[in-house]
Amino acid sequence: MKNNPLIERYGYSLLRPKQLWVFLAVYITAIILILFINASIYKYQSAFRDWLEFVQALFYQFLVVQVVVLWAWGGYNTGTAIKEELLQKSYDFFRMIPLSARDKVMGIVVGRNLVTLPLVAINYFFLVLFGCFGGISGTLQSQFFLMLISIGAAVHAAALMASIRKSAKQSQNTGLGLIVILGVFFVSLVINAIVMTANTHALELVCLGFFNTQVPILLLASFLALYYAGWMLKGATRLLTHENEPLFSRAGGTIFLLAHIVLMLGMAWPHFVEEKLPMAAYAFWLVALFPVFFIPLGAAKSFDRYMEESAQTAGEGTRKV
């Protein structure tokens, strides 16, 4: 990783003292505001019943900060890397760098987030600190940690893959701004639901059925995110290696769809056995077969590629005659 020229190139731009201090000042200001507002509420109002509830509130608020930094800010940085290469007219140089597709993906994800990753590490320190003083179990903290990393990997992989797909069309508008805004609102709803569940149940013990076993809901969400993140990273490396080829190969699309159906079947299986939800079968087939609608789009070749192959085929036929 140290010898990756992409990381060094992005680091030279992002880690300039004048620019770095701006990012640090914004982060430190946000942290001070969160602590000051919560301390004022704890001292002058009755929103928190005791010290323990005050520290737990700080834990969940820093969890939201971690989501914003790692998922929203970091995902935006990753997703706009190719766009900036196009704007700076350096995309041809990027393509000619003697690195494998995996090294380029690593260079983009790490290099573009040389500021956000240290902030994520600092924020994890606060999470562990408030989690320990707030009486939040180590099991729940580890499940949150895995969930943040796995879903973060999926977000970064999806943003990078989408940006590479757009670069093939030389598009200047990736729509990531709207996605980030919608994502922040969605994340706020999810965190609120998590806090409400944690206040009424031991969240680390809330499980969902997967075939004949019970899996903690946060672990199940993390494993699903890691599965899709792996496929999206594979798609990003394929697009960097074979720029004019479809996103899915025939074998890859088939394996992805079959594994997706198995995962969805595992989640729906307990409802089939217990027969408590009559609509479970309809919901299963709707979700399981949803990729069928977009896999052909990813497996289809572009019009320009079809024209090139048609021209080559016609040329070969003419030479034979």
mmCIF file of C-alpha atoms in Angstrom:
data_model
loop_
_atom_site.group_PDB
_atom_site.id
_atom_site.type_symbol
_atom_site.label_atom_id
_atom_site.label_comp_id
_atom_site.label_asym_id
_atom_site.label_seq_id
_atom_site.Cartn_x
_atom_site.Cartn_y
_atom_site.Cartn_z
ATOM 1 C CA MET A 1 0.000 0.000 0.000
ATOM 2 C CA LYS A 2 2.895 2.356 0.754
ATOM 3 C CA ASN A 3 4.217 1.912 -2.786
ATOM 4 C CA ASN A 4 0.894 2.752 -4.403
ATOM 5 C CA PRO A 5 1.480 5.906 -6.489
ATOM 6 C CA LEU A 6 -2.226 6.771 -6.430
ATOM 7 C CA ILE A 7 -2.198 7.060 -2.641
ATOM 8 C CA GLU A 8 0.895 9.255 -2.782
ATOM 9 C CA ARG A 9 -0.669 11.395 -5.512
ATOM 10 C CA TYR A 10 -3.935 11.955 -3.647
ATOM 11 C CA GLY A 11 -2.066 12.456 -0.386
ATOM 12 C CA TYR A 12 0.036 15.242 -1.896
ATOM 13 C CA SER A 13 -3.195 17.080 -2.723
ATOM 14 C CA LEU A 14 -5.282 16.321 0.389
ATOM 15 C CA LEU A 15 -2.639 16.546 3.108
ATOM 16 C CA ARG A 16 -1.428 20.044 2.342
ATOM 17 C CA PRO A 17 -1.298 21.901 5.681
ATOM 18 C CA LYS A 18 -3.671 24.705 4.623
ATOM 19 C CA GLN A 19 -6.315 22.268 3.407
ATOM 20 C CA LEU A 20 -5.815 19.730 6.194
ATOM 21 C CA TRP A 21 -6.361 22.316 8.910
ATOM 22 C CA VAL A 22 -9.714 23.242 7.398
ATOM 23 C CA PHE A 23 -10.953 19.638 7.673
ATOM 24 C CA LEU A 24 -9.609 19.285 11.201
ATOM 25 C CA ALA A 25 -11.170 22.578 12.278
ATOM 26 C CA VAL A 26 -14.587 21.541 10.961
ATOM 27 C CA TYR A 27 -14.398 18.163 12.717
ATOM 28 C CA ILE A 28 -13.165 19.595 16.026
ATOM 29 C CA THR A 29 -15.852 22.292 15.929
ATOM 30 C CA ALA A 30 -18.559 19.691 15.345
ATOM 31 C CA ILE A 31 -17.299 17.545 18.249
ATOM 32 C CA ILE A 32 -17.140 20.524 20.623
ATOM 33 C CA LEU A 33 -20.676 21.563 19.668
ATOM 34 C CA ILE A 34 -22.031 18.071 20.321
ATOM 35 C CA LEU A 35 -20.358 17.905 23.731
ATOM 36 C CA PHE A 36 -21.350 21.465 24.681
ATOM 37 C CA ILE A 37 -25.012 21.078 23.686
ATOM 38 C CA ASN A 38 -25.407 17.753 25.477
ATOM 39 C CA ALA A 39 -23.603 19.010 28.580
ATOM 40 C CA SER A 40 -25.877 22.064 28.689
ATOM 41 C CA ILE A 41 -28.980 19.887 28.355
ATOM 42 C CA TYR A 42 -27.714 17.561 31.085
ATOM 43 C CA LYS A 43 -26.952 20.426 33.461
ATOM 44 C CA TYR A 44 -29.889 22.782 32.917
ATOM 45 C CA GLN A 45 -32.684 20.503 31.699
ATOM 46 C CA SER A 46 -34.172 17.156 32.604
ATOM 47 C CA ALA A 47 -33.821 15.370 29.263
ATOM 48 C CA PHE A 48 -31.361 12.870 30.807
ATOM 49 C CA ARG A 49 -32.354 11.027 33.949
ATOM 50 C CA ASP A 50 -28.793 10.282 35.066
ATOM 51 C CA TRP A 51 -25.154 10.304 34.000
ATOM 52 C CA LEU A 52 -25.443 6.878 32.390
ATOM 53 C CA GLU A 53 -28.217 7.982 30.030
ATOM 54 C CA PHE A 54 -26.228 11.120 29.173
ATOM 55 C CA VAL A 55 -23.174 9.083 28.122
ATOM 56 C CA GLN A 56 -25.337 6.627 26.166
ATOM 57 C CA ALA A 57 -26.845 9.546 24.244
ATOM 58 C CA LEU A 58 -23.330 10.718 23.375
ATOM 59 C CA PHE A 59 -22.502 7.220 22.138
ATOM 60 C CA TYR A 60 -25.407 7.164 19.680
ATOM 61 C CA GLN A 61 -24.745 10.718 18.542
ATOM 62 C CA PHE A 62 -21.121 9.871 17.789
ATOM 63 C CA LEU A 63 -22.425 6.807 15.986
ATOM 64 C CA VAL A 64 -24.332 9.165 13.681
ATOM 65 C CA VAL A 65 -21.156 11.236 13.212
ATOM 66 C CA GLN A 66 -19.299 8.067 12.286
ATOM 67 C CA VAL A 67 -21.965 7.186 9.716
ATOM 68 C CA VAL A 68 -21.775 10.649 8.161
ATOM 69 C CA VAL A 69 -17.967 10.624 7.985
ATOM 70 C CA LEU A 70 -17.459 7.012 6.882
ATOM 71 C CA TRP A 71 -20.504 6.416 4.678
ATOM 72 C CA ALA A 72 -21.556 9.817 3.354
ATOM 73 C CA TRP A 73 -18.331 11.846 3.236
ATOM 74 C CA GLY A 74 -16.061 8.899 2.497
ATOM 75 C CA GLY A 75 -18.433 7.444 -0.087
ATOM 76 C CA TYR A 76 -18.654 10.807 -1.822
ATOM 77 C CA ASN A 77 -14.860 11.085 -1.941
ATOM 78 C CA THR A 78 -14.561 7.629 -3.478
ATOM 79 C CA GLY A 79 -17.389 8.159 -5.947
ATOM 80 C CA THR A 80 -16.042 11.447 -7.291
ATOM 81 C CA ALA A 81 -12.479 10.235 -7.930
ATOM 82 C CA ILE A 82 -13.071 9.274 -11.566
ATOM 83 C CA LYS A 83 -15.163 12.399 -12.155
ATOM 84 C CA GLU A 84 -12.298 14.619 -11.006
ATOM 85 C CA GLU A 85 -9.882 12.715 -13.225
ATOM 86 C CA LEU A 86 -12.163 13.522 -16.166
ATOM 87 C CA LEU A 87 -12.520 17.177 -15.169
ATOM 88 C CA GLN A 88 -8.756 17.575 -14.803
ATOM 89 C CA LYS A 89 -8.240 15.711 -18.097
ATOM 90 C CA SER A 90 -5.938 13.241 -16.360
ATOM 91 C CA TYR A 91 -8.050 10.115 -16.846
ATOM 92 C CA ASP A 92 -5.782 8.836 -19.634
ATOM 93 C CA PHE A 93 -2.824 9.172 -17.255
ATOM 94 C CA PHE A 94 -4.832 7.269 -14.616
ATOM 95 C CA ARG A 95 -5.474 4.447 -17.076
ATOM 96 C CA MET A 96 -1.788 4.205 -18.007
ATOM 97 C CA ILE A 97 -0.507 3.871 -14.423
ATOM 98 C CA PRO A 98 1.191 0.430 -14.230
ATOM 99 C CA LEU A 99 -1.034 -0.911 -11.450
ATOM 100 C CA SER A 100 -3.464 -3.791 -11.331
ATOM 101 C CA ALA A 101 -7.168 -3.048 -11.103
ATOM 102 C CA ARG A 102 -7.194 -4.061 -7.432
ATOM 103 C CA ASP A 103 -4.321 -1.702 -6.653
ATOM 104 C CA LYS A 104 -6.157 1.116 -8.438
ATOM 105 C CA VAL A 105 -9.296 0.424 -6.423
ATOM 106 C CA MET A 106 -7.250 0.387 -3.207
ATOM 107 C CA GLY A 107 -5.470 3.564 -4.262
ATOM 108 C CA ILE A 108 -8.757 5.374 -4.859
ATOM 109 C CA VAL A 109 -10.511 4.189 -1.683
ATOM 110 C CA VAL A 110 -7.540 4.855 0.615
ATOM 111 C CA GLY A 111 -5.970 7.785 -1.208
ATOM 112 C CA ARG A 112 -9.184 9.765 -1.570
ATOM 113 C CA ASN A 113 -9.944 9.240 2.137
ATOM 114 C CA LEU A 114 -6.603 10.054 3.706
ATOM 115 C CA VAL A 115 -8.399 12.721 5.735
ATOM 116 C CA THR A 116 -11.601 10.866 6.564
ATOM 117 C CA LEU A 117 -9.959 7.585 7.654
ATOM 118 C CA PRO A 118 -7.962 9.185 10.531
ATOM 119 C CA LEU A 119 -11.140 10.995 11.602
ATOM 120 C CA VAL A 120 -12.960 7.664 11.563
ATOM 121 C CA ALA A 121 -10.245 6.192 13.812
ATOM 122 C CA ILE A 122 -10.526 9.138 16.230
ATOM 123 C CA ASN A 123 -14.295 8.804 16.273
ATOM 124 C CA TYR A 124 -14.012 5.092 17.069
ATOM 125 C CA PHE A 125 -11.974 6.050 20.131
ATOM 126 C CA PHE A 126 -14.856 8.253 21.306
ATOM 127 C CA LEU A 127 -17.346 5.472 20.583
ATOM 128 C CA VAL A 128 -15.399 2.958 22.661
ATOM 129 C CA LEU A 129 -14.922 5.518 25.444
ATOM 130 C CA PHE A 130 -18.599 6.470 25.672
ATOM 131 C CA GLY A 131 -19.665 2.871 25.175
ATOM 132 C CA CYS A 132 -17.599 1.673 28.131
ATOM 133 C CA PHE A 133 -18.653 4.509 30.456
ATOM 134 C CA GLY A 134 -22.265 4.246 29.254
ATOM 135 C CA GLY A 135 -22.603 0.592 30.125
ATOM 136 C CA ILE A 136 -23.086 -0.519 26.519
ATOM 137 C CA SER A 137 -22.066 -4.139 26.179
ATOM 138 C CA GLY A 138 -18.936 -5.101 24.298
ATOM 139 C CA THR A 139 -20.999 -7.446 22.122
ATOM 140 C CA LEU A 140 -23.191 -4.597 20.917
ATOM 141 C CA GLN A 141 -20.181 -2.360 20.325
ATOM 142 C CA SER A 142 -18.447 -5.053 18.254
ATOM 143 C CA GLN A 143 -21.637 -5.596 16.226
ATOM 144 C CA PHE A 144 -21.877 -1.862 15.551
ATOM 145 C CA PHE A 145 -18.215 -1.848 14.541
ATOM 146 C CA LEU A 146 -18.728 -4.691 12.054
ATOM 147 C CA MET A 147 -21.886 -3.083 10.690
ATOM 148 C CA LEU A 148 -20.176 0.275 10.118
ATOM 149 C CA ILE A 149 -17.221 -1.344 8.329
ATOM 150 C CA SER A 150 -19.265 -3.739 6.179
ATOM 151 C CA ILE A 151 -21.903 -1.251 5.068
ATOM 152 C CA GLY A 152 -19.167 1.347 4.581
ATOM 153 C CA ALA A 153 -17.350 -1.076 2.273
ATOM 154 C CA ALA A 154 -20.571 -1.600 0.313
ATOM 155 C CA VAL A 155 -21.159 2.165 0.021
ATOM 156 C CA HIS A 156 -17.621 2.843 -1.201
ATOM 157 C CA ALA A 157 -17.740 -0.064 -3.649
ATOM 158 C CA ALA A 158 -21.099 1.048 -5.052
ATOM 159 C CA ALA A 159 -19.948 4.667 -5.417
ATOM 160 C CA LEU A 160 -16.734 3.635 -7.168
ATOM 161 C CA MET A 161 -18.467 1.196 -9.510
ATOM 162 C CA ALA A 162 -21.094 3.785 -10.436
ATOM 163 C CA SER A 163 -18.419 6.397 -11.153
ATOM 164 C CA ILE A 164 -16.486 4.025 -13.411
ATOM 165 C CA ARG A 165 -19.656 3.155 -15.313
ATOM 166 C CA LYS A 166 -20.337 6.860 -15.784
ATOM 167 C CA SER A 167 -16.800 7.489 -17.009
ATOM 168 C CA ALA A 168 -17.407 5.192 -19.952
ATOM 169 C CA LYS A 169 -20.052 7.655 -21.121
ATOM 170 C CA GLN A 170 -17.873 10.684 -20.233
ATOM 171 C CA SER A 171 -20.684 11.919 -17.985
ATOM 172 C CA GLN A 172 -19.999 14.899 -15.767
ATOM 173 C CA ASN A 173 -22.992 14.399 -13.489
ATOM 174 C CA THR A 174 -22.870 11.384 -11.204
ATOM 175 C CA GLY A 175 -25.841 12.412 -9.043
ATOM 176 C CA LEU A 176 -23.855 11.577 -5.915
ATOM 177 C CA GLY A 177 -24.882 14.814 -4.191
ATOM 178 C CA LEU A 178 -28.535 13.795 -4.223
ATOM 179 C CA ILE A 179 -27.631 10.269 -3.150
ATOM 180 C CA VAL A 180 -25.653 11.579 -0.170
ATOM 181 C CA ILE A 181 -28.500 13.879 0.910
ATOM 182 C CA LEU A 182 -31.048 11.074 0.683
ATOM 183 C CA GLY A 183 -28.607 8.761 2.433
ATOM 184 C CA VAL A 184 -28.203 11.115 5.385
ATOM 185 C CA PHE A 185 -31.976 11.299 5.881
ATOM 186 C CA PHE A 186 -32.264 7.511 5.562
ATOM 187 C CA VAL A 187 -29.418 6.941 8.003
ATOM 188 C CA SER A 188 -31.050 9.283 10.509
ATOM 189 C CA LEU A 189 -34.209 7.165 10.393
ATOM 190 C CA VAL A 190 -32.216 3.961 10.784
ATOM 191 C CA ILE A 191 -30.200 5.288 13.748
ATOM 192 C CA ASN A 192 -33.406 6.518 15.386
ATOM 193 C CA ALA A 193 -34.934 3.060 15.004
ATOM 194 C CA ILE A 194 -31.764 1.497 16.456
ATOM 195 C CA VAL A 195 -31.848 3.830 19.478
ATOM 196 C CA MET A 196 -35.534 3.125 20.114
ATOM 197 C CA THR A 197 -34.918 -0.619 19.892
ATOM 198 C CA ALA A 198 -31.876 -0.406 22.137
ATOM 199 C CA ASN A 199 -33.892 1.474 24.763
ATOM 200 C CA THR A 200 -36.527 -1.255 24.925
ATOM 201 C CA HIS A 201 -34.524 -4.415 24.130
ATOM 202 C CA ALA A 202 -30.994 -5.728 24.301
ATOM 203 C CA LEU A 203 -30.268 -4.950 20.658
ATOM 204 C CA GLU A 204 -27.384 -7.412 20.445
ATOM 205 C CA LEU A 205 -29.869 -10.180 21.299
ATOM 206 C CA VAL A 206 -32.492 -9.209 18.696
ATOM 207 C CA CYS A 207 -32.290 -12.006 16.109
ATOM 208 C CA LEU A 208 -33.762 -12.905 12.773
ATOM 209 C CA GLY A 209 -34.268 -16.404 11.458
ATOM 210 C CA PHE A 210 -31.896 -17.642 8.772
ATOM 211 C CA PHE A 211 -32.977 -21.114 7.685
ATOM 212 C CA ASN A 212 -33.100 -23.035 10.978
ATOM 213 C CA THR A 213 -30.804 -20.746 12.983
ATOM 214 C CA GLN A 214 -31.185 -17.395 14.725
ATOM 215 C CA VAL A 215 -28.689 -14.697 13.757
ATOM 216 C CA PRO A 216 -28.359 -11.276 15.490
ATOM 217 C CA ILE A 217 -29.911 -8.672 13.219
ATOM 218 C CA LEU A 218 -26.824 -6.442 13.131
ATOM 219 C CA LEU A 219 -24.580 -9.385 12.211
ATOM 220 C CA LEU A 220 -26.985 -10.506 9.496
ATOM 221 C CA ALA A 221 -27.081 -6.995 8.006
ATOM 222 C CA SER A 222 -23.272 -6.874 8.120
ATOM 223 C CA PHE A 223 -22.839 -10.219 6.364
ATOM 224 C CA LEU A 224 -25.309 -9.261 3.639
ATOM 225 C CA ALA A 225 -23.493 -5.943 3.133
ATOM 226 C CA LEU A 226 -20.143 -7.742 2.880
ATOM 227 C CA TYR A 227 -21.547 -10.124 0.260
ATOM 228 C CA TYR A 228 -22.796 -7.311 -1.964
ATOM 229 C CA ALA A 229 -19.674 -5.236 -1.294
ATOM 230 C CA GLY A 230 -17.519 -8.102 -2.536
ATOM 231 C CA TRP A 231 -19.476 -8.343 -5.766
ATOM 232 C CA MET A 232 -19.415 -4.594 -6.318
ATOM 233 C CA LEU A 233 -15.650 -4.471 -5.764
ATOM 234 C CA LYS A 234 -15.296 -7.299 -8.248
ATOM 235 C CA GLY A 235 -17.442 -5.303 -10.669
ATOM 236 C CA ALA A 236 -15.259 -2.210 -10.191
ATOM 237 C CA THR A 237 -12.079 -4.178 -10.886
ATOM 238 C CA ARG A 238 -13.705 -5.763 -13.951
ATOM 239 C CA LEU A 239 -14.676 -2.348 -15.324
ATOM 240 C CA LEU A 240 -11.122 -1.085 -14.819
ATOM 241 C CA THR A 241 -9.649 -4.177 -16.480
ATOM 242 C CA HIS A 242 -12.146 -4.581 -19.335
ATOM 243 C CA GLU A 243 -13.443 -1.085 -20.036
ATOM 244 C CA ASN A 244 -15.503 -2.007 -23.088
ATOM 245 C CA GLU A 245 -16.938 -5.217 -21.669
ATOM 246 C CA PRO A 246 -20.257 -5.635 -19.795
ATOM 247 C CA LEU A 247 -20.370 -5.401 -16.018
ATOM 248 C CA PHE A 248 -21.519 -9.026 -15.665
ATOM 249 C CA SER A 249 -20.153 -12.058 -17.423
ATOM 250 C CA ARG A 250 -22.591 -14.894 -18.029
ATOM 251 C CA ALA A 251 -21.087 -17.046 -15.299
ATOM 252 C CA GLY A 252 -20.770 -14.129 -12.869
ATOM 253 C CA GLY A 253 -24.364 -12.996 -13.346
ATOM 254 C CA THR A 254 -25.651 -16.551 -12.831
ATOM 255 C CA ILE A 255 -23.597 -17.147 -9.674
ATOM 256 C CA PHE A 256 -24.586 -13.765 -8.217
ATOM 257 C CA LEU A 257 -28.286 -14.410 -8.844
ATOM 258 C CA LEU A 258 -28.233 -17.955 -7.413
ATOM 259 C CA ALA A 259 -26.365 -16.862 -4.270
ATOM 260 C CA HIS A 260 -28.734 -13.904 -3.856
ATOM 261 C CA ILE A 261 -31.744 -16.243 -4.058
ATOM 262 C CA VAL A 262 -30.183 -18.550 -1.440
ATOM 263 C CA LEU A 263 -29.624 -15.615 0.937
ATOM 264 C CA MET A 264 -33.184 -14.376 0.505
ATOM 265 C CA LEU A 265 -34.497 -17.921 0.935
ATOM 266 C CA GLY A 266 -32.580 -18.231 4.196
ATOM 267 C CA MET A 267 -34.290 -15.111 5.545
ATOM 268 C CA ALA A 268 -37.749 -16.189 4.336
ATOM 269 C CA TRP A 269 -37.445 -19.858 5.323
ATOM 270 C CA PRO A 270 -38.589 -19.488 8.983
ATOM 271 C CA HIS A 271 -41.761 -17.729 7.798
ATOM 272 C CA PHE A 272 -42.449 -20.527 5.328
ATOM 273 C CA VAL A 273 -42.092 -23.143 8.065
ATOM 274 C CA GLU A 274 -44.131 -21.307 10.697
ATOM 275 C CA GLU A 275 -46.706 -20.087 8.156
ATOM 276 C CA LYS A 276 -47.319 -16.967 10.224
ATOM 277 C CA LEU A 277 -46.947 -14.589 7.306
ATOM 278 C CA PRO A 278 -49.047 -15.615 4.285
ATOM 279 C CA MET A 279 -47.426 -12.881 2.186
ATOM 280 C CA ALA A 280 -43.896 -14.163 2.884
ATOM 281 C CA ALA A 281 -43.825 -16.208 -0.322
ATOM 282 C CA TYR A 282 -44.802 -13.217 -2.479
ATOM 283 C CA ALA A 283 -42.274 -10.976 -0.718
ATOM 284 C CA PHE A 284 -39.554 -13.617 -1.137
ATOM 285 C CA TRP A 285 -40.031 -14.014 -4.884
ATOM 286 C CA LEU A 286 -40.301 -10.246 -5.348
ATOM 287 C CA VAL A 287 -36.999 -9.565 -3.562
ATOM 288 C CA ALA A 288 -35.206 -12.703 -4.760
ATOM 289 C CA LEU A 289 -35.945 -12.111 -8.426
ATOM 290 C CA PHE A 290 -35.428 -8.351 -8.344
ATOM 291 C CA PRO A 291 -31.846 -8.665 -9.730
ATOM 292 C CA VAL A 292 -33.296 -10.387 -12.789
ATOM 293 C CA PHE A 293 -34.419 -6.974 -14.001
ATOM 294 C CA PHE A 294 -30.990 -5.285 -13.858
ATOM 295 C CA ILE A 295 -28.554 -8.173 -14.472
ATOM 296 C CA PRO A 296 -29.403 -8.201 -18.230
ATOM 297 C CA LEU A 297 -28.671 -4.459 -18.306
ATOM 298 C CA GLY A 298 -25.271 -5.059 -16.749
ATOM 299 C CA ALA A 299 -24.578 -8.037 -19.005
ATOM 300 C CA ALA A 300 -25.539 -6.249 -22.234
ATOM 301 C CA LYS A 301 -22.780 -4.817 -24.374
ATOM 302 C CA SER A 302 -22.840 -1.171 -25.348
ATOM 303 C CA PHE A 303 -24.014 -0.120 -28.807
ATOM 304 C CA ASP A 304 -20.510 1.029 -29.726
ATOM 305 C CA ARG A 305 -19.104 -2.354 -28.706
ATOM 306 C CA TYR A 306 -21.684 -4.159 -30.836
ATOM 307 C CA MET A 307 -20.797 -1.941 -33.790
ATOM 308 C CA GLU A 308 -17.064 -2.674 -33.346
ATOM 309 C CA GLU A 309 -17.655 -6.422 -33.192
ATOM 310 C CA SER A 310 -19.997 -6.264 -36.186
ATOM 311 C CA ALA A 311 -17.359 -4.360 -38.172
ATOM 312 C CA GLN A 312 -14.675 -6.876 -37.203
ATOM 313 C CA THR A 313 -16.918 -9.797 -38.152
ATOM 314 C CA ALA A 314 -17.758 -8.191 -41.485
ATOM 315 C CA GLY A 315 -14.068 -7.514 -42.151
ATOM 316 C CA GLU A 316 -13.116 -11.103 -41.404
ATOM 317 C CA GLY A 317 -15.897 -12.337 -43.707
ATOM 318 C CA THR A 318 -14.694 -10.082 -46.515
ATOM 319 C CA ARG A 319 -11.104 -11.327 -46.176
ATOM 320 C CA LYS A 320 -12.251 -14.955 -46.336
ATOM 321 C CA VAL A 321 -14.215 -14.274 -49.525
#
